[in-house]
Amino acid sequence: MLEIRNLHVKLEEEDKQILKGVDLTIEPGTVHAIMGPNGSGKSTLSYVLSGRDGYEVTEGSASLEEQDLLSMEPEERAAAGLFLAFQYPVEIPGVGNMTFLRTAVNAQRVARGQDEMSAADFLKLVREKAKDLKIDADMLKRPVNVGFSGGEKKRNEILQMAMLEPKMCILDETDSGLDVDAMKLVSDGVNALRDAGRSFLVITHYQRLLDHIRPDIVHIMANGRIIRTGGPDLALEVETNGYGDLLAEVG
Amino acid sequence: MALPAAKQGALEGRLATLSLPEAGAWGTEARRDALGRLEAMGLPGRRDEYWRFTDPGLLNAAEPAAAAAFENDEAPLFSAVDRLKLVFVDGVFAPEKSDDIALEGLEIERLSESMSRDIHWVREVYGVLEAGAHSPVPRPHAALNTAFASDGICIRATGRVSKPVSLVYLHEDAGSDAILHHVIRVEPGAEMTLLENGPAAARFNKCLEVDVADTGRFNHVRAQGRDHERVAVTHVFAQLGAESTFKSFTMTVNGVMTRNEAVIDLTGPDATAHIAGACLGDGAKAAFHHDDTVFVRHRAENCESRQVFKKVLRNGATGVFQGKILVDQGAQKTDGYQISQSLLLDGDSQFLAKPELEIYADDVKCSHGSTSGAIDETGLFYLRSRGIPEGEATDLMVIAFLAEAIDEIEDRVLAEDVIERLKGWLARRRRS
């Protein structure tokens, strides 16, 4: 599904290397987690994969189902099946959430050569998905993320994911700012989307999210590299001992 | 005092092609008085305060520059709205294209009829609000309008009017030069909505005088035509009584030169005045220059005023905002707000702003802000990361930017009509 080879990335504006050779292979239908201390490059990885400006790839490659991600525009990556759930979902005053969702769904359909979804079909689908995430009609009507609580913003991200049905979902610290109930709701939303054709990359600081979204593989990232890969137990090890020991191990 | 020679010459040039229309009874006097005001102040020049950012040349010229009518197959704005439609073609009322001039709660007639009768309410308003609005700066094109207006509509609202009065300005003749003057009085407790749309002429000079009595409510939504080469100078003069409400919104898309002036006088306590503008300027096909010059005067206690002006500019387009709030000594508890913002989509466009506050009362709340900026890259990326192509995402951000101004339209149906229209125009532009 996702294939990252020796990825080196620096900030465009300053001479600062953030990723220093990331290798990662994600098979279809699997859930990978990336954990790591602050500043290890986790969020940068998610931004570079989704095509945000401000980063320069100096070496290496990244592909989604054998398509070169790095040469594509952000919207092309989305249409190819990549989705990033933002750590800080962006408020867009003046654009209704429903308009935004419908524009996005139809833009992706058009890009894939499909017909646009009719207003009625779209409404039916969005209501159904929103209900599962306990998103009420008012949240759908309001401008995108404006005045949403932290939990509402994250639920709204998952709603977008559910509507767009991507193949490769990256969740960037989706647990940040969530209380226990909200975390459960968001995790249920994610788990409902798990299937054999869809993969997840869950970026998080804490093991507790991984109690809800059970990963198949856990990676530890530090200083721009993946320093350790293991099973779900690796996350528990971090929870108990912190990152100190692992960092010491790799020097 | 005699005018400087250059100004005298410009004025004589402009007046050479005009003659005072026949206007029986009091009308002739009102027109002569206005001509007198014009002759005393002369036409505006670049050195005049409030004309530094806008060249009045196209407005002052004896003849209008030719402007082709904008060809399109869209249904015009407000088509789907239940309304009383009154159509003007190149500045001349066209009864055959209009609905019957009658609507419950309204007295409505053409300016020429109102002027022909000696005793008429219009006499108390026509040219009166304009005459009182030449301080702190003269507005010569408004005086010229009062003197030479060739047509117009006078409306007196006496109750709650069931549907809007919609003035539709068609432009057919590429060389037309139209001067229209409308007069409105909203009586106590009455409420009406006025819609205006269309380019009207190659060059259009329009005055709207609105007298809102105590507890009256007046709503105004207008869209200026999309003809690229059209030139327009418009004035809105409003006088607001106690507990009255005045809300005016203008959308401007295209136009080589547009100057929209508004002078709003809050004369009675607890009155509310909101004036807003959304402008979409693109200098690619023809030059684009758009100027909003607004003066709000608080004379009474406890009034609220809002000015919300948003401009999206690209390809060398120029936007100007000159807005002033004046609070008189006795106008305590005034709540004044003014915001003017531009979204510059490239480095060639410019926004010139001159926000002013002048406050003589000591217990007021007044704020003003003016910003100019590029598109929010984070928002744009968020939209694109969901699969929305850059052009479409930019359009969404543009609509979002204009939203605060469009939100000033109280009627949601009208607001939606404006938004849908903007979306359509943006999409069409992207495809062409």
XYZ file of C-alpha atoms in Angstrom:
683
model
C 0.000 0.000 0.000
C 2.440 2.658 1.256
C 6.131 2.352 0.531
C 8.606 4.863 1.961
C 12.294 4.482 1.082
C 15.182 6.335 2.683
C 13.145 9.546 2.947
C 15.171 12.639 3.759
C 13.347 15.911 4.285
C 14.483 19.385 5.253
C 12.613 22.603 5.906
C 12.426 24.680 2.742
C 13.080 28.003 4.464
C 15.939 27.004 6.708
C 18.753 24.532 6.624
C 17.229 22.085 9.046
C 17.027 18.375 8.314
C 13.895 16.845 9.887
C 13.695 13.356 8.375
C 16.980 11.529 8.003
C 16.215 8.333 6.147
C 12.792 6.918 6.944
C 11.953 3.435 5.667
C 8.430 2.140 6.076
C 6.273 -0.408 4.291
C 2.593 -0.676 5.064
C 0.696 -3.654 3.688
C -2.995 -3.429 2.719
C -5.364 -3.941 5.613
C -2.805 -3.317 8.346
C -2.655 -0.744 11.091
C 0.736 0.746 11.869
C 1.457 3.073 14.751
C 4.311 5.528 14.985
C 5.261 6.727 18.437
C 8.049 8.999 19.416
C 9.075 11.975 21.489
C 8.313 15.577 20.517
C 10.317 16.823 17.574
C 11.124 13.376 16.254
C 9.597 14.146 12.855
C 6.273 12.282 13.114
C 4.071 15.160 12.006
C 6.541 16.197 9.318
C 6.250 12.725 7.851
C 2.466 13.071 7.672
C 2.704 16.517 6.046
C 5.306 15.461 3.491
C 3.202 12.452 2.509
C 0.100 14.610 2.051
C 1.952 17.328 0.127
C 2.084 20.358 2.365
C 4.309 23.262 1.232
C 7.379 24.229 3.182
C 9.286 20.956 3.040
C 11.944 19.801 0.632
C 12.598 16.136 -0.054
C 16.345 15.852 -0.480
C 16.559 12.091 -0.936
C 14.386 8.982 -1.063
C 10.891 8.147 -2.281
C 7.313 7.562 -1.183
C 4.658 5.752 -3.177
C 1.048 4.778 -2.732
C 0.101 1.638 -4.629
C 3.149 2.170 -6.812
C 2.239 5.763 -7.714
C 4.924 8.290 -6.883
C 3.311 10.414 -4.175
C 5.994 13.062 -4.074
C 5.385 14.237 -7.649
C 1.652 14.689 -7.077
C -0.370 17.731 -5.960
C -2.127 17.374 -2.584
C -5.525 16.930 -4.278
C -4.103 14.212 -6.558
C -2.774 12.341 -3.556
C -6.210 12.555 -1.962
C -7.886 11.266 -5.112
C -5.339 8.436 -5.203
C -6.596 7.401 -1.778
C -4.450 9.178 0.795
C -6.090 10.869 3.766
C -4.533 12.836 6.593
C -6.546 13.412 9.746
C -5.005 16.658 11.005
C -3.626 17.132 14.475
C -5.076 20.633 14.364
C -8.045 20.621 11.983
C -8.233 23.995 10.249
C -11.115 26.403 10.814
C -12.519 27.811 7.601
C -15.037 30.536 8.390
C -17.646 31.062 5.730
C -17.499 27.573 4.214
C -20.300 25.329 5.433
C -19.218 21.904 6.610
C -21.745 20.223 4.343
C -20.637 22.238 1.300
C -17.038 21.363 2.088
C -17.768 17.637 2.403
C -19.813 17.529 -0.744
C -17.248 19.511 -2.749
C -14.516 17.146 -1.564
C -16.467 13.948 -2.236
C -17.453 15.083 -5.715
C -14.000 16.450 -6.588
C -12.505 13.043 -5.793
C -15.198 11.244 -7.748
C -14.593 13.464 -10.769
C -10.827 12.948 -10.479
C -11.420 9.188 -10.561
C -13.698 9.465 -13.582
C -16.899 8.771 -11.625
C -20.137 10.772 -11.765
C -20.800 13.325 -9.042
C -23.028 12.114 -6.234
C -26.541 13.538 -6.326
C -27.547 15.929 -3.557
C -30.085 13.450 -2.222
C -27.679 10.494 -2.147
C -25.025 12.620 -0.549
C -27.376 13.889 2.149
C -28.509 10.392 2.982
C -24.957 9.119 3.235
C -23.652 12.013 5.301
C -26.531 11.760 7.765
C -25.913 8.070 8.215
C -22.180 8.477 8.811
C -22.643 11.544 10.997
C -25.071 9.689 13.214
C -22.488 7.000 13.996
C -20.054 9.688 15.072
C -22.739 11.548 17.066
C -22.358 14.581 14.800
C -25.616 16.521 14.804
C -27.259 18.486 12.010
C -26.028 21.747 13.510
C -22.376 20.699 13.196
C -22.952 19.867 9.559
C -24.445 23.273 8.915
C -21.817 25.334 10.696
C -18.685 26.592 8.946
C -15.886 24.026 8.798
C -14.520 23.492 12.326
C -15.478 27.024 13.427
C -16.523 27.036 17.051
C -16.099 23.250 17.263
C -14.691 21.821 20.484
C -11.489 19.765 20.291
C -13.517 16.570 20.280
C -15.916 17.844 17.627
C -13.030 18.772 15.355
C -11.545 15.284 15.593
C -14.911 13.640 15.027
C -15.324 15.867 12.001
C -11.990 14.564 10.668
C -13.221 10.998 11.018
C -16.481 11.930 9.313
C -14.496 13.242 6.345
C -12.522 10.019 6.326
C -15.710 7.966 6.365
C -17.188 9.986 3.506
C -14.067 9.951 1.342
C -13.276 6.256 1.908
C -9.523 6.548 1.418
C -7.194 3.558 1.093
C -4.398 4.914 3.247
C -5.352 6.897 6.335
C -2.813 8.828 8.357
C -4.006 9.916 11.789
C -1.769 12.640 13.198
C -2.148 12.721 16.987
C -5.862 12.243 16.689
C -6.001 11.591 20.431
C -4.621 15.005 21.400
C -7.196 17.151 23.139
C -9.681 14.318 23.550
C -11.317 13.170 26.761
C -11.912 9.472 27.376
C -15.411 9.415 25.898
C -14.415 11.354 22.806
C -11.424 9.085 22.302
C -13.730 6.075 22.410
C -16.073 7.658 19.881
C -13.266 8.571 17.500
C -11.643 5.155 17.842
C -14.933 3.403 17.155
C -15.246 5.514 14.034
C -11.794 4.489 12.896
C -12.313 0.816 13.763
C -15.535 0.778 11.752
C -13.469 1.745 8.702
C -10.915 -1.031 9.126
C -11.049 -3.525 6.328
C -8.780 -5.660 4.193
C -8.257 -2.996 1.567
C -7.566 -0.053 3.858
C -4.433 0.716 5.847
C -3.796 3.084 8.717
C -0.797 4.927 10.034
C -1.568 6.150 13.544
C 0.785 8.795 14.902
C 0.571 9.252 18.642
C 2.507 10.118 21.772
C 0.577 7.816 24.011
C -0.188 4.167 24.202
C -3.774 4.722 25.385
C -5.089 5.450 21.858
C -3.654 2.102 20.823
C -5.846 0.383 23.437
C -8.759 1.479 21.285
C -7.221 1.262 17.827
C -5.197 -1.949 18.073
C -2.143 -1.737 15.786
C -0.537 -4.651 13.997
C 2.882 -3.043 14.004
C 4.415 -0.322 16.163
C 7.345 1.881 15.149
C 9.350 4.177 17.336
C 10.606 7.303 15.676
C 13.368 9.506 17.017
C 15.559 12.169 15.503
C 14.145 11.741 12.001
C 14.442 7.956 11.794
C 12.519 4.863 12.747
C 14.690 3.366 15.455
C 12.658 0.339 16.438
C 9.823 -1.721 14.991
C 7.842 -4.325 16.850
C 4.421 -5.662 17.757
C 1.792 -4.027 19.985
C 3.924 -4.851 23.022
C 6.428 -2.227 21.984
C 3.860 0.470 22.733
C 3.337 -0.950 26.218
C 7.068 -0.946 26.777
C 7.205 2.762 25.920
C 4.280 3.463 28.201
C 6.047 1.811 31.111
C 9.638 2.908 30.552
C 9.362 6.088 28.480
C 11.521 6.753 25.426
C 14.755 7.152 27.406
C 15.927 3.541 27.236
C 15.149 3.202 23.548
C 16.956 6.403 22.704
C 19.942 5.328 24.781
C 20.031 2.000 22.935
C 20.500 3.644 19.557
C 22.905 6.187 20.996
C -15.685 82.090 -4.389
C -14.570 81.435 -7.954
C -13.256 78.018 -8.889
C -9.652 77.587 -10.020
C -9.382 77.836 -13.779
C -8.720 74.119 -14.329
C -11.772 73.152 -12.287
C -13.901 75.757 -14.027
C -12.827 74.357 -17.384
C -13.612 70.775 -16.377
C -17.031 71.774 -15.096
C -17.901 73.746 -18.219
C -16.862 70.769 -20.326
C -19.098 68.425 -18.395
C -22.068 70.786 -18.317
C -21.857 71.457 -22.047
C -23.532 68.140 -22.813
C -26.227 68.445 -20.134
C -29.400 70.474 -19.824
C -31.756 70.818 -16.886
C -34.784 68.599 -17.505
C -38.245 70.151 -17.448
C -39.570 69.631 -13.959
C -42.718 71.495 -13.056
C -43.505 73.015 -9.710
C -40.807 72.670 -7.021
C -38.664 70.334 -9.114
C -37.167 73.089 -11.251
C -36.079 74.986 -8.170
C -34.561 71.878 -6.563
C -32.601 71.209 -9.735
C -31.416 74.826 -10.041
C -30.291 74.810 -6.416
C -28.315 71.622 -7.023
C -26.680 73.150 -10.096
C -25.732 76.110 -7.937
C -24.081 73.757 -5.420
C -22.212 72.025 -8.214
C -21.016 75.294 -9.707
C -19.711 76.393 -6.322
C -17.742 73.220 -5.629
C -16.645 72.183 -9.130
C -15.891 68.622 -10.194
C -13.464 66.555 -8.144
C -9.753 66.490 -8.951
C -6.898 64.235 -7.865
C -5.688 66.807 -5.370
C -8.955 66.831 -3.488
C -9.163 65.027 -0.178
C -10.922 61.667 -0.797
C -9.942 61.622 -4.473
C -6.254 60.861 -4.029
C -6.723 57.140 -4.588
C -9.306 57.397 -7.365
C -9.009 59.262 -10.632
C -12.332 60.999 -11.345
C -11.407 61.514 -15.011
C -13.900 59.009 -16.430
C -16.649 60.515 -14.283
C -15.813 64.097 -15.147
C -15.464 63.585 -18.906
C -18.061 65.259 -21.110
C -18.863 61.994 -22.857
C -18.827 58.465 -21.462
C -16.240 55.981 -22.698
C -17.865 53.185 -24.688
C -18.678 50.047 -22.704
C -19.901 46.831 -24.272
C -22.768 45.070 -22.557
C -21.681 41.857 -20.832
C -22.997 38.920 -22.805
C -24.096 35.918 -20.819
C -26.870 33.395 -20.694
C -27.339 33.308 -16.911
C -30.586 34.116 -15.210
C -29.996 37.512 -13.563
C -29.679 37.850 -9.812
C -32.967 37.897 -7.865
C -34.790 36.153 -10.764
C -36.187 33.566 -8.401
C -37.268 36.117 -5.793
C -40.940 37.101 -5.521
C -40.655 40.849 -6.146
C -42.079 43.945 -7.764
C -39.818 44.352 -10.769
C -39.171 47.775 -12.288
C -36.884 47.841 -15.294
C -34.735 50.644 -16.630
C -32.984 50.362 -19.987
C -29.936 52.594 -20.300
C -31.377 54.752 -17.553
C -34.919 55.073 -18.908
C -37.853 53.438 -17.159
C -39.352 50.716 -19.350
C -42.983 50.133 -18.255
C -43.498 47.374 -20.834
C -40.732 45.319 -19.220
C -41.862 46.113 -15.683
C -44.590 44.963 -13.334
C -47.506 47.297 -12.646
C -46.341 50.032 -10.327
C -48.500 49.062 -7.389
C -47.891 47.186 -4.201
C -49.797 47.168 -0.957
C -48.093 49.263 1.686
C -46.317 51.412 -0.893
C -46.914 54.652 -2.698
C -44.750 54.463 -5.734
C -44.351 56.641 -8.806
C -41.843 57.984 -11.274
C -39.750 60.983 -10.279
C -41.250 63.135 -13.037
C -44.746 62.624 -11.601
C -43.644 63.437 -8.071
C -41.955 66.602 -9.241
C -44.954 67.800 -11.195
C -47.110 68.167 -8.092
C -46.664 71.114 -5.781
C -47.497 69.389 -2.556
C -45.575 66.202 -2.332
C -43.541 64.382 0.322
C -40.684 63.880 -2.146
C -40.044 67.621 -1.999
C -38.813 67.206 1.596
C -36.232 64.647 0.558
C -35.195 65.162 -3.081
C -31.836 66.886 -3.078
C -32.294 67.703 0.611
C -30.275 64.811 2.016
C -27.732 65.310 -0.762
C -27.460 69.042 0.004
C -26.725 68.255 3.641
C -24.002 65.766 2.835
C -21.244 67.972 1.414
C -19.450 68.192 4.717
C -16.731 67.229 5.569
C -16.105 66.799 1.839
C -18.062 67.908 -1.199
C -19.719 65.272 -3.373
C -20.075 67.101 -6.699
C -21.343 64.129 -8.716
C -24.271 63.837 -6.339
C -25.174 67.501 -6.823
C -24.819 66.980 -10.574
C -27.198 64.037 -10.251
C -29.844 66.052 -8.387
C -29.665 68.755 -11.039
C -29.749 66.543 -14.116
C -31.338 63.203 -13.145
C -33.483 62.150 -16.088
C -35.512 59.470 -14.326
C -36.034 57.746 -11.023
C -38.511 56.141 -8.697
C -40.075 57.600 -5.573
C -41.330 55.169 -2.974
C -43.125 55.832 0.272
C -43.551 52.788 2.482
C -46.479 53.094 4.832
C -46.703 49.558 6.161
C -44.898 46.267 6.066
C -44.402 45.529 2.418
C -44.901 41.902 1.409
C -42.198 41.695 -1.223
C -39.109 43.614 -2.303
C -39.100 46.339 -4.903
C -36.514 45.291 -7.433
C -34.903 47.833 -9.738
C -33.318 46.160 -12.732
C -30.856 48.206 -14.741
C -30.337 46.884 -18.240
C -27.539 48.162 -20.413
C -27.939 47.905 -24.178
C -26.394 51.003 -25.773
C -22.565 50.919 -25.619
C -22.463 54.721 -25.337
C -25.244 55.357 -22.828
C -24.834 57.887 -20.038
C -27.509 57.489 -17.386
C -28.385 59.648 -14.404
C -31.000 58.214 -12.050
C -32.238 59.564 -8.754
C -34.482 57.579 -6.423
C -36.183 58.859 -3.294
C -37.512 56.685 -0.520
C -39.341 57.399 2.658
C -40.072 54.676 5.162
C -42.818 55.877 7.516
C -42.929 54.989 11.241
C -43.304 51.256 11.743
C -43.076 50.539 8.023
C -40.565 48.170 6.456
C -39.365 47.612 2.917
C -36.614 45.985 0.924
C -35.077 47.523 -2.172
C -33.121 45.375 -4.619
C -30.995 46.815 -7.400
C -29.040 44.978 -10.018
C -27.460 45.497 -13.382
C -24.933 47.821 -15.004
C -27.531 50.420 -16.144
C -25.350 52.135 -18.746
C -21.847 52.659 -20.072
C -21.603 55.400 -17.477
C -24.011 55.440 -14.592
C -24.544 58.163 -12.012
C -27.075 57.180 -9.395
C -28.371 58.779 -6.242
C -30.524 57.087 -3.646
C -31.951 59.250 -0.883
C -33.553 57.315 1.948
C -35.436 58.896 4.804
C -36.243 56.305 7.447
C -38.652 57.670 10.054
C -38.723 56.539 13.692
C -39.044 52.737 13.992
C -38.961 52.287 10.216
C -36.869 49.548 8.626
C -35.107 49.698 5.287
C -33.174 46.851 3.666
C -31.126 47.271 0.530
C -29.294 44.665 -1.532
C -27.642 45.572 -4.787
C -25.362 44.015 -7.357
C -23.571 46.236 -9.806
C -23.378 44.895 -13.337
C -20.582 42.778 -14.691
C -19.828 44.779 -17.830
C -16.065 45.073 -17.837
C -15.777 48.637 -19.140
C -18.690 50.174 -17.277
C -18.172 53.271 -15.148
C -20.316 54.108 -12.147
C -20.563 56.714 -9.434
C -23.284 56.096 -6.891
C -24.397 57.820 -3.720
C -26.605 56.573 -0.936
C -27.815 59.249 1.456
C -29.693 57.959 4.462
C -31.284 59.766 7.356
C -32.341 57.587 10.264
C -34.895 58.406 12.931
C -35.166 56.948 16.409
C -35.175 53.137 16.671
C -35.002 52.825 12.925
C -32.934 50.308 10.992
C -31.015 50.687 7.756
C -29.145 47.813 6.150
C -27.396 48.057 2.834
C -25.259 45.515 1.012
C -23.511 45.934 -2.334
C -21.775 43.355 -4.468
C -19.433 44.564 -7.166
C -17.904 42.310 -9.790
C -16.091 43.896 -12.750
C -16.204 47.520 -13.831
C -13.337 49.661 -14.970
C -14.285 52.307 -12.426
C -16.785 52.253 -9.583
C -17.115 54.816 -6.850
C -19.766 54.025 -4.255
C -20.333 56.688 -1.654
C -22.599 56.391 1.328
C -23.501 59.074 3.817
C -25.492 57.863 6.762
C -26.884 60.195 9.339
C -28.108 58.668 12.589
C -30.337 61.468 13.821
C -32.566 59.710 16.350
C -31.570 57.579 19.353
C -31.381 53.761 19.224
C -31.035 53.630 15.450
C -29.057 50.941 13.641
C -27.140 51.298 10.384
C -25.248 48.493 8.704
C -23.489 49.016 5.423
C -21.488 46.316 3.707
C -19.783 45.586 0.434
C -18.294 42.518 -1.203
C -16.148 43.100 -4.232
C -14.494 40.735 -6.659
C -12.012 42.545 -8.860
C -10.023 41.087 -11.706
C -7.882 43.330 -13.866
C -7.257 40.706 -16.561
C -9.883 41.613 -19.193
C -10.141 45.325 -18.405
C -8.830 47.539 -15.646
C -10.638 47.232 -12.347
C -10.918 50.063 -9.867
C -13.387 50.010 -7.038
C -13.783 52.652 -4.371
C -16.026 52.612 -1.301
C -16.216 55.949 0.444
C -18.411 55.887 3.525
C -19.306 58.492 6.096
C -21.362 57.563 9.125
C -22.406 60.296 11.514
C -23.749 59.549 14.962
C -25.805 62.504 16.146
C -27.964 60.747 18.739
C -27.445 58.481 21.722
C -27.269 54.738 21.764
C -27.034 54.104 18.044
C -25.186 51.255 16.424
C -23.327 51.379 13.133
C -21.379 48.702 11.254
C -19.294 49.016 8.119
C -18.051 45.735 6.650
C -16.151 45.936 3.367
C -14.308 43.044 1.751
C -12.458 43.055 -1.520
C -10.831 40.229 -3.427
C -8.365 41.569 -5.960
C -6.215 40.046 -8.678
C -4.410 40.828 -11.926
C -3.638 44.433 -11.119
C -7.044 45.291 -9.660
C -7.245 48.249 -7.293
C -9.527 48.541 -4.291
C -10.055 51.666 -2.219
C -11.818 52.073 1.098
C -12.292 55.421 2.780
C -14.508 55.098 5.802
C -15.208 57.524 8.563
C -17.235 57.397 11.725
C -18.012 60.782 13.268
C -19.520 60.764 16.739
C -21.064 64.055 17.869
C -20.638 65.291 21.398
C -24.137 64.278 22.449
C -24.044 60.815 20.881
C -23.187 58.893 24.031
C -23.323 55.072 24.118
C -22.505 54.933 20.425
C -21.428 51.505 19.200
C -19.452 51.950 15.991
C -17.657 49.221 14.085
C -15.739 49.412 10.865
C -13.738 46.731 9.096
C -12.186 46.868 5.654
C -10.182 43.958 4.354
C -8.685 42.872 1.121
C -7.582 39.490 -0.099
C -4.821 40.020 -2.642
C -4.515 36.994 -4.889
C -1.295 38.209 -6.487
C 1.446 40.774 -6.096
C 0.104 43.118 -8.802
C -3.097 44.157 -7.075
C -3.434 46.829 -4.447
C -5.721 47.915 -1.682
C -5.692 51.477 -0.386
C -7.490 52.129 2.852
C -8.171 55.240 4.862
C -10.128 54.406 7.982
C -11.001 57.315 10.245
C -12.652 57.860 13.585
C -13.594 61.287 14.913
C -15.176 61.147 18.332
C -16.468 63.991 20.480
C -18.466 61.975 23.016
C -16.719 60.344 25.979
C -18.804 57.225 26.531
C -18.654 55.350 23.243
C -17.416 52.068 21.837
C -15.834 52.443 18.430
C -13.460 50.134 16.637
C -11.959 50.011 13.221
C -9.615 47.653 11.484
C -8.136 47.307 8.053
C -6.094 44.422 6.736
C -4.628 43.314 3.477
C -3.330 39.820 2.990
C -2.732 36.829 0.803
C -4.801 33.667 0.895
C -4.491 31.506 4.031
C -2.149 28.733 2.911
C -3.070 26.429 5.791
C -6.751 26.564 4.923
C -5.966 26.082 1.249
C -3.861 23.009 2.019
C -6.590 21.585 4.241
C -9.111 21.820 1.391
C -6.677 20.409 -1.164
C -5.752 17.526 1.137
C -9.409 16.493 0.892
C -9.150 16.291 -2.866
C -10.455 19.732 -3.797
C -8.336 21.082 -6.682
C -6.398 24.276 -6.061
C -8.659 26.503 -8.191
C -11.825 25.309 -6.562
C -10.240 25.473 -3.118
C -9.176 29.068 -3.791
C -12.748 29.924 -4.800
C -14.052 28.428 -1.572
C -11.573 30.536 0.380
C -12.654 33.619 -1.588
C -16.316 33.034 -0.743
C -15.313 32.407 2.855
C -13.427 35.701 2.925
C -16.450 37.603 1.612
C -18.813 35.846 3.999
C -18.696 38.439 6.779
C -19.928 41.091 4.354
C -22.556 38.853 2.758
C -23.779 37.906 6.241
C -24.940 41.493 6.591
C -27.819 40.620 4.267
C -30.610 39.905 6.694
C -32.789 37.872 4.346
C -31.230 34.410 3.989
C -32.874 33.759 0.614
C -31.284 36.878 -0.839
C -27.934 36.064 0.793
C -27.988 32.549 -0.680
C -28.838 33.986 -4.082
C -25.779 36.242 -3.863
C -23.511 33.405 -2.698
C -24.700 30.991 -5.388
C -24.162 33.666 -7.999
C -20.633 34.339 -6.800
C -19.840 30.629 -6.868
C -21.124 30.356 -10.415
C -19.109 33.330 -11.592
C -15.952 32.058 -9.960
C -16.417 28.607 -11.482
C -17.039 30.108 -14.911
C -13.947 32.246 -14.621
C -11.900 29.174 -13.707
C -13.145 27.233 -16.713
C -12.660 30.041 -19.225
